[in-house]
Amino acid sequence: MEVAQQEIETKPAQETVNITGSAAVLEALIAEGTDTIFGYPGGAIMPIYDALYDYNDRLNHILVRHEQGGIHAGQGYARTSGKVGVVFATSGPGATNLITGLADAQIDSTPLVCVTGQVFAHLLGTDAFQETDVINITTPVTKWNYQVTDANEIPEVMAKAFYIAKSGRPGPVLIDITKNAQIQLFDYKGYTPCNHIRSYRPKPIVRPQYIQEAADLINKAEKPFVLFGQGVLLGKAEAEFKAFVEKAGVPSAWTILGAGAIPTEHPLNVGMLGMHGNYGPNVLTNECDVLIAIGMRFDDRVTGRLDKYAKQAKVIHLDIDPAEIDKNVKSTVPVWGDCKETLPLLTALVEEKQHIEWLARFNDYTRQEVEAVIHNELNPTTDEMTMGEVLKELNALTNGDAVIVTDVGQHQMVACRYARFNQTRSNVTSGGLGTMGFALPAAIGAKYGAQDRTVVAIIGDGGFQMTCQELGTIMQSGVDVKIIILNNHFLGMVRQWQELFNQRRYSFVDIESPDFVALAAAYRIPGKSISERTDLQGALKEMLSTEGSFLLEVNVTKENNVFPMVPQGCSVSEIRLK
Amino acid sequence: MSQDIEKKEFNITIYTENQVGLLNRIAIIFTRRKINIDSLNTSPSEVDSIHRFNIVITESEEVVRKLTRQIEKQVEVLKVYYNTNEDIIWQELALYKVSTDVIAEKVSVERLLRENGARAVVIRKDYTVFETTGHREETDNLISILQPYGLIEFVRSARVAIIKNSEGFNTKLREFEQLQPGEEVMENEYLNKGQKVFTM
Ligand SMILES: Cc1ncc(C[n+]2csc(CCOP(=O)(O)OP(=O)(O)O)c2C)c(N)n1
């Protein structure tokens, strides 16, 4: 192997070298600029791991404790770095353990290339040891997948995989490689990146006529309102977005995946949309005259009842994925295209404006929400701590510069609502799938994707126990992740629903936990558990100033609810403050 | 929710790469929404390495439009059209196997063939196979005629259809192939014609 590797570097292009399929996989990763792989070995992917032994100086492999952890780490990496996450797993159980992460990445448009080992080609379809039909199982949860049975295919397939994963609307790609193809020696002609596939149109052409129509609507609007999602981040169009909203002077609200695309404190940032979003953005959705949706997909958690959603408004929808336009909300003007291209065109045509009165309406609602909800959440008068005040304290200490990775549940909604984001790519959360167990491994990946930033994972006591084995990954890799467990001794979000909608019939939401600090200690990770408000600031400071990872358990009020809330099946204007 | 949605037959025409697993990817788009496929035909097209699917479903146009966008999103799909029955010329092929003895004895074969536009494909001692092509009613008609004489076996193909109104995909494909690999995107003029012939 050593020899082959040197030959690759020294031989001029065009000439061929004889290398294995496995080496070709790794060459592809290097050519694509991959620096970190998350994975777990096994029989069917052993040749690739064997090759990796020789590439150790150029490819950093992080051994996770479970393949689900591997793929969530890949997602965290992709989300903070803006690059493609790479994950390795073996056949059978290794591959099936990726499914949750694939589904999560698919719905949240996260670019990933997963490589799975597969049994020898001659054994396919025979129920061989650790054989599963990975291609069919992963079809609904991948943007593209492909099974390689011959090493000759590898360079081209890997190039396609990266191109598909990152272009257009990004997504996860899975390449399943039979063991024979990994071992097979073949004539390698070098790596050519892919930038064209006959049948694949990554993004639609921008139509000036629609840009013009959109600009006309915006210029005539009295109460325009922007809803922005992750499309802004995926398109790396934060600057273009800011220029647009500032020139048009439009109040803008975000979906949880769009958080951070413009700073929390920006005067035109009017808050979060959706079920646990802010009061104003939800209510005023049903009052605005022009709704400008940018890189968001009108998820039902955002829209509530569709038949009562923004019926009064003309809708302008900017999206790279034509299938999203008119899928849930009918648009008046569809602006197909990459918002990095469409936004500047739109900005050029819109008039400079300030919608002072309209913006004041949002601030009015904010005042009401502060009074009814936010003030108590951030400054509780009882002895017990709230999740919100932990976030408030954290904001103060990190200055809004940290990457916040959240799991799923009440703490997620609280973190998204209250965390301050000064920088883009700061909020890593499982949006569309709502995957408990996401945060701990995703935080590991997030740190590798943004090594110079502070990464804080905020996790519930329930979700932490779904993937807490990844503490082992932290221990072994030495990655620096700050972990905050907000322990309410309940599966809080489910308990909230049971309280509000099932007459407090608390069915299996009472969850016992281990001694989290002792558990961390078993993995040689320092930690602390606190229950008193007076300890909060000190403990957070200790956590942030500790070199390397730290686990902080904060015992919070057991039965607190996240408000406001748009109950399921209700219209956004029926949002409840309590 | 009171939405009057009129369901009718739609023909979805899909041009794809010839790729293992693609049928599954396409089928999933229907099964996910619990939509039954009434008829599905897939075969190589006139262009080398390009396959053509013809899928018939009964749905509202709204749903069909969304489905076609999801299908067209698949990496290996080149192009999707949807059409109502009025927009297309379509045929199904049917084969009928009957006992040669019975048929020779009891039926005026000549009349049968003439009146139903059928032809005999195989005549053996033990059985004869007739073939007709046409719309469902036409091929159904011959079943009811032959049934009393002991129809041994019957089979009907999926629908094949050709779009009346389109200039055809052949030229389009040539354009596709001429496009050089490059950064900038091409195609997509159809997004404007969303209502009529849909494609991306
Ligand atoms: C894998 C998975 N299983 C179940 C759920 C359903 N679920 C959503 S929130 C929640 C409770 C989460 O509890 P915890 O992690 O303690 O966080 P909290 O809500 O208390 O902040 C559950 C069970 C889910 N989202 N993901």
Coordinates of N, CA, C and O in Angstrom, one line a residue, chain A residues 399-514:
Chain A
N399 N -21.1 35.4 25.0 CA -21.3 36.5 24.1 C -22.0 36.2 22.8 O -21.9 36.9 21.8
G400 N -22.7 35.1 22.8 CA -23.4 34.7 21.6 C -22.5 34.2 20.5 O -22.9 34.1 19.3
D401 N -21.3 33.9 20.9 CA -20.4 33.4 19.8 C -20.2 31.9 19.8 O -19.5 31.3 18.9
A402 N -20.9 31.2 20.7 CA -20.7 29.7 20.7 C -21.6 29.0 19.7 O -22.6 29.6 19.2
V403 N -21.2 27.8 19.3 CA -22.0 26.9 18.5 C -22.9 26.2 19.5 O -22.4 25.6 20.5
I404 N -24.2 26.3 19.3 CA -25.1 25.6 20.2 C -25.7 24.4 19.5 O -26.4 24.5 18.5
V405 N -25.5 23.2 20.1 CA -26.0 22.0 19.5 C -27.1 21.5 20.4 O -26.9 21.4 21.6
T406 N -28.3 21.3 19.9 CA -29.3 20.9 20.8 C -29.9 19.5 20.4 O -29.8 19.1 19.3
D407 N -30.4 18.8 21.4 CA -31.1 17.6 21.2 C -32.6 17.9 20.9 O -32.9 19.0 20.4
V408 N -33.5 17.0 21.3 CA -34.9 17.3 20.9 C -35.8 17.2 22.2 O -35.7 16.3 23.0
G409 N -36.6 18.2 22.3 CA -37.5 18.3 23.4 C -37.7 19.7 23.9 O -37.4 20.7 23.1
Q410 N -38.1 19.9 25.1 CA -38.3 21.2 25.6 C -37.0 22.1 25.6 O -37.1 23.2 25.2
H411 N -35.9 21.4 26.0 CA -34.7 22.2 26.1 C -34.3 22.7 24.7 O -33.7 23.7 24.5
Q412 N -34.7 21.9 23.7 CA -34.4 22.4 22.3 C -35.1 23.6 21.9 O -34.6 24.6 21.4
M413 N -36.4 23.6 22.3 CA -37.2 24.8 22.0 C -36.7 26.0 22.8 O -36.6 27.1 22.3
V414 N -36.4 25.7 24.1 CA -35.9 26.8 24.9 C -34.6 27.4 24.4 O -34.4 28.6 24.3
A415 N -33.7 26.4 24.0 CA -32.4 26.9 23.5 C -32.5 27.7 22.2 O -31.9 28.7 22.1
C416 N -33.4 27.1 21.3 CA -33.5 27.9 20.1 C -34.2 29.2 20.3 O -33.8 30.2 19.7
R417 N -35.1 29.3 21.2 CA -35.8 30.6 21.5 C -34.8 31.6 22.2 O -34.9 32.8 21.8
Y418 N -34.0 31.1 23.1 CA -33.3 32.1 23.9 C -31.8 32.2 23.6 O -31.2 33.1 24.1
A419 N -31.2 31.2 22.9 CA -29.8 31.4 22.6 C -29.6 32.6 21.7 O -30.4 32.9 20.9
R420 N -28.4 33.2 22.0 CA -28.1 34.3 21.1 C -27.1 33.9 20.1 O -26.1 33.2 20.4
F421 N -27.3 34.2 18.8 CA -26.4 33.8 17.8 C -25.8 35.0 17.1 O -26.6 35.8 16.4
N422 N -24.6 35.3 17.3 CA -23.9 36.4 16.6 C -23.4 36.0 15.3 O -23.1 36.8 14.4
Q423 N -23.1 34.7 15.2 CA -22.4 34.2 14.0 C -23.3 33.2 13.2 O -24.2 32.6 13.9
T424 N -23.1 33.1 12.0 CA -23.8 32.1 11.2 C -23.3 30.7 11.5 O -22.2 30.5 12.2
R425 N -24.0 29.7 11.1 CA -23.6 28.3 11.4 C -23.4 28.0 12.8 O -22.4 27.4 13.2
S426 N -24.2 28.5 13.7 CA -24.0 28.4 15.1 C -25.1 27.5 15.8 O -24.9 27.1 16.9
N427 N -26.2 27.2 15.0 CA -27.2 26.5 15.6 C -27.3 25.1 14.9 O -27.6 25.0 13.8
V428 N -27.0 24.1 15.7 CA -27.0 22.7 15.1 C -28.1 22.0 15.8 O -28.0 21.7 17.0
T429 N -29.2 21.6 15.1 CA -30.3 20.9 15.8 C -30.9 20.0 14.8 O -30.8 20.2 13.6
S430 N -31.7 19.0 15.3 CA -32.4 18.1 14.4 C -33.8 18.7 14.2 O -34.7 18.6 15.0
G431 N -34.0 19.3 13.0 CA -35.2 20.1 12.8 C -36.3 19.2 12.3 O -37.3 19.0 13.0
G432 N -36.2 18.7 11.1 CA -37.3 18.0 10.4 C -37.6 16.6 11.0 O -38.8 16.2 11.1
L433 N -36.6 15.9 11.5 CA -36.9 14.6 12.0 C -37.1 14.6 13.5 O -37.8 13.8 14.1
G434 N -36.5 15.6 14.2 CA -36.6 15.7 15.7 C -36.1 14.4 16.3 O -36.8 13.7 17.0
T435 N -34.8 14.2 16.1 CA -34.2 13.0 16.5 C -33.5 13.1 17.9 O -32.5 13.8 18.1
M436 N -34.1 12.5 18.9 CA -33.5 12.4 20.2 C -32.2 11.6 20.1 O -32.1 10.6 19.4
G437 N -31.2 12.0 20.8 CA -29.9 11.3 20.7 C -29.0 12.0 19.7 O -27.8 11.6 19.6
F438 N -29.5 13.0 19.1 CA -28.7 13.7 18.0 C -27.6 14.6 18.6 O -26.4 14.6 18.1
A439 N -27.8 15.2 19.7 CA -26.9 16.3 20.2 C -25.5 15.9 20.5 O -24.6 16.5 20.1
L440 N -25.4 14.9 21.3 CA -24.0 14.6 21.8 C -23.1 14.2 20.7 O -22.1 14.8 20.5
P441 N -23.5 13.3 19.8 CA -22.6 13.0 18.7 C -22.5 14.2 17.7 O -21.4 14.4 17.2
A442 N -23.6 14.9 17.5 CA -23.5 16.0 16.5 C -22.6 17.1 17.0 O -21.9 17.7 16.3
A443 N -22.5 17.2 18.4 CA -21.6 18.2 18.9 C -20.1 17.9 18.7 O -19.3 18.7 18.4
I444 N -19.9 16.5 18.8 CA -18.5 16.1 18.5 C -18.1 16.5 17.0 O -17.1 17.1 16.8
G445 N -19.0 16.2 16.1 CA -18.8 16.6 14.7 C -18.7 18.1 14.5 O -17.9 18.6 13.8
A446 N -19.6 18.8 15.2 CA -19.6 20.2 15.1 C -18.3 20.8 15.5 O -17.8 21.8 14.9
K447 N -17.7 20.3 16.5 CA -16.4 20.8 17.0 C -15.3 20.5 15.9 O -14.5 21.4 15.6
Y448 N -15.3 19.4 15.3 CA -14.4 19.1 14.2 C -14.6 20.1 13.0 O -13.7 20.4 12.3
G449 N -15.9 20.4 12.8 CA -16.2 21.3 11.7 C -15.8 22.8 12.0 O -15.7 23.6 11.1
A450 N -15.8 23.1 13.3 CA -15.5 24.5 13.7 C -14.5 24.5 14.9 O -14.9 24.8 16.0
Q451 N -13.3 24.1 14.6 CA -12.4 23.8 15.7 C -12.0 25.0 16.5 O -11.6 24.9 17.7
D452 N -12.1 26.2 16.0 CA -11.8 27.4 16.7 C -12.9 28.0 17.5 O -12.8 29.0 18.1
R453 N -14.1 27.3 17.5 CA -15.2 27.9 18.2 C -15.6 27.0 19.5 O -15.3 25.8 19.5
T454 N -16.2 27.7 20.4 CA -16.7 26.9 21.6 C -18.0 26.2 21.1 O -18.9 26.8 20.5
V455 N -18.0 24.9 21.4 CA -19.2 24.1 21.1 C -19.9 23.7 22.4 O -19.3 23.0 23.2
V456 N -21.2 24.1 22.5 CA -21.9 23.7 23.7 C -23.1 22.8 23.3 O -24.0 23.3 22.5
A457 N -23.2 21.6 23.8 CA -24.3 20.8 23.5 C -25.3 20.9 24.7 O -25.0 20.9 25.8
I458 N -26.6 21.2 24.3 CA -27.6 21.3 25.3 C -28.6 20.1 25.1 O -29.2 20.0 24.1
I459 N -28.7 19.3 26.2 CA -29.4 18.0 26.0 C -30.3 17.7 27.2 O -30.0 18.1 28.3
G460 N -31.4 17.0 26.9 CA -32.3 16.6 27.9 C -31.8 15.3 28.6 O -31.0 14.6 28.0
D461 N -32.4 15.1 29.7 CA -32.0 13.8 30.4 C -32.4 12.6 29.7 O -31.7 11.6 29.7
G462 N -33.5 12.7 28.9 CA -33.9 11.6 28.1 C -33.0 11.4 26.9 O -32.4 10.3 26.7
G463 N -32.9 12.4 26.1 CA -32.1 12.3 24.9 C -30.6 11.9 25.1 O -30.0 11.2 24.4
F464 N -30.1 12.4 26.2 CA -28.7 12.1 26.5 C -28.5 10.6 26.7 O -27.5 10.1 26.2
Q465 N -29.5 10.0 27.2 CA -29.3 8.5 27.5 C -29.5 7.7 26.2 O -29.4 6.5 26.2
M466 N -29.9 8.4 25.1 CA -30.0 7.6 23.9 C -28.7 7.4 23.2 O -28.5 6.4 22.5
T467 N -27.7 8.3 23.4 CA -26.4 8.2 22.7 C -25.3 8.5 23.6 O -24.2 8.9 23.2
C468 N -25.5 8.3 24.9 CA -24.4 8.7 25.9 C -23.1 7.9 25.8 O -22.1 8.3 26.3
Q469 N -23.2 6.8 25.0 CA -22.0 6.0 24.8 C -20.9 6.8 24.1 O -19.8 6.5 24.1
E470 N -21.4 7.9 23.4 CA -20.4 8.7 22.6 C -19.5 9.5 23.6 O -18.5 10.2 23.1
L471 N -19.8 9.5 24.9 CA -18.8 10.0 25.8 C -17.4 9.3 25.6 O -16.4 9.9 25.8
G472 N -17.5 8.0 25.2 CA -16.3 7.3 24.9 C -15.6 7.8 23.7 O -14.3 7.9 23.7
T473 N -16.3 8.3 22.7 CA -15.6 9.0 21.6 C -14.9 10.2 22.0 O -13.8 10.5 21.6
I474 N -15.6 11.0 22.9 CA -15.0 12.2 23.4 C -13.7 11.9 24.2 O -12.7 12.5 24.0
M475 N -13.8 10.8 25.0 CA -12.7 10.5 25.8 C -11.5 10.1 24.9 O -10.4 10.6 25.1
Q476 N -11.7 9.3 23.9 CA -10.6 8.8 23.1 C -10.1 9.8 22.1 O -8.9 9.9 21.9
S477 N -10.9 10.7 21.6 CA -10.5 11.6 20.6 C -10.0 12.9 21.3 O -9.2 13.7 20.7
G478 N -10.4 13.1 22.5 CA -10.0 14.3 23.2 C -10.6 15.6 22.7 O -10.2 16.7 23.0
V479 N -11.7 15.4 22.0 CA -12.4 16.6 21.4 C -13.0 17.4 22.5 O -13.4 16.9 23.6
D480 N -13.1 18.7 22.3 CA -13.5 19.6 23.3 C -15.0 20.0 23.1 O -15.3 20.9 22.3
V481 N -15.9 19.3 23.9 CA -17.3 19.6 23.8 C -17.8 19.9 25.2 O -17.6 19.2 26.1
K482 N -18.5 21.0 25.3 CA -19.1 21.3 26.6 C -20.6 20.8 26.6 O -21.3 21.1 25.6
I483 N -20.9 20.0 27.6 CA -22.2 19.3 27.6 C -23.0 19.9 28.7 O -22.6 19.9 29.9
I484 N -24.2 20.4 28.4 CA -25.1 20.8 29.5 C -26.3 19.9 29.4 O -27.0 19.8 28.4
I485 N -26.5 19.1 30.5 CA -27.8 18.3 30.6 C -28.8 19.1 31.4 O -28.5 19.5 32.5
L486 N -29.9 19.5 30.7 CA -31.0 20.2 31.5 C -31.9 19.1 32.0 O -32.7 18.6 31.2
N487 N -31.7 18.8 33.2 CA -32.4 17.6 33.8 C -33.7 18.0 34.5 O -33.7 18.7 35.5
N488 N -34.8 17.7 33.9 CA -36.1 18.0 34.5 C -36.7 16.6 35.0 O -37.9 16.6 35.3
H489 N -36.0 15.6 35.0 CA -36.4 14.3 35.5 C -37.7 13.8 34.8 O -38.4 13.0 35.3
F490 N -37.9 14.3 33.6 CA -39.1 13.8 32.8 C -38.7 13.8 31.3 O -37.7 14.5 30.9
L491 N -39.4 13.1 30.5 CA -39.4 13.3 29.1 C -40.3 14.5 28.9 O -41.5 14.4 28.6
G492 N -39.6 15.6 29.1 CA -40.4 16.9 29.3 C -41.4 17.3 28.2 O -42.5 17.6 28.6
M493 N -41.0 17.2 27.0 CA -41.9 17.7 26.0 C -43.1 16.8 25.9 O -44.2 17.3 25.7
V494 N -42.9 15.5 26.0 CA -44.1 14.6 26.0 C -45.0 14.8 27.2 O -46.2 14.9 27.1
R495 N -44.3 15.1 28.4 CA -45.1 15.4 29.6 C -45.9 16.7 29.4 O -47.0 16.7 29.8
Q496 N -45.3 17.6 28.7 CA -46.0 18.9 28.5 C -47.3 18.6 27.7 O -48.4 19.1 28.0
W497 N -47.2 17.8 26.6 CA -48.4 17.5 25.8 C -49.4 16.7 26.7 O -50.6 17.0 26.6
Q498 N -48.9 15.8 27.5 CA -49.8 15.0 28.3 C -50.5 16.0 29.3 O -51.7 15.8 29.6
E499 N -49.8 16.9 29.8 CA -50.4 17.9 30.7 C -51.5 18.7 30.0 O -52.6 18.9 30.5
L500 N -51.1 19.2 28.9 CA -52.0 20.1 28.2 C -53.2 19.5 27.5 O -54.3 20.0 27.4
F501 N -52.9 18.3 26.9 CA -53.9 17.7 26.0 C -54.4 16.4 26.4 O -55.4 15.8 25.9
N502 N -53.8 15.7 27.4 CA -54.2 14.4 27.9 C -54.6 14.4 29.4 O -54.4 13.4 30.1
Q503 N -55.1 15.5 29.9 CA -55.5 15.7 31.3 C -54.4 15.1 32.2 O -54.8 14.4 33.2
R504 N -53.2 15.5 32.0 CA -52.1 15.1 33.0 C -52.0 13.6 33.2 O -51.6 13.2 34.3
R505 N -52.4 12.9 32.2 CA -52.2 11.4 32.4 C -50.7 11.1 32.0 O -50.4 10.9 30.8
Y506 N -49.8 11.2 32.9 CA -48.4 11.1 32.7 C -48.0 9.6 32.4 O -47.6 8.9 33.3
S507 N -48.2 9.2 31.2 CA -47.9 7.9 30.8 C -46.5 7.7 30.4 O -46.1 8.1 29.3
F508 N -45.7 7.0 31.2 CA -44.3 6.7 30.9 C -43.4 7.9 30.4 O -42.7 7.8 29.4
V509 N -43.5 9.0 31.2 CA -42.6 10.1 30.9 C -41.7 10.4 32.1 O -40.9 11.4 32.0
D510 N -41.8 9.6 33.1 CA -41.1 9.8 34.3 C -39.8 9.0 34.1 O -39.9 7.8 34.0
I511 N -38.7 9.7 33.9 CA -37.5 8.9 33.5 C -36.4 9.0 34.6 O -36.0 10.1 35.1
E512 N -35.9 7.9 35.0 CA -34.8 7.9 36.0 C -33.4 8.0 35.3 O -33.3 7.4 34.2
S513 N -32.5 8.6 35.9 CA -31.2 8.8 35.2 C -30.1 8.3 36.1 O -30.2 8.3 37.3
P514 N -29.0 7.9 35.5 CA -27.8 7.6 36.3 C -27.2 8.9 36.9 O -27.6 10.0 36.6

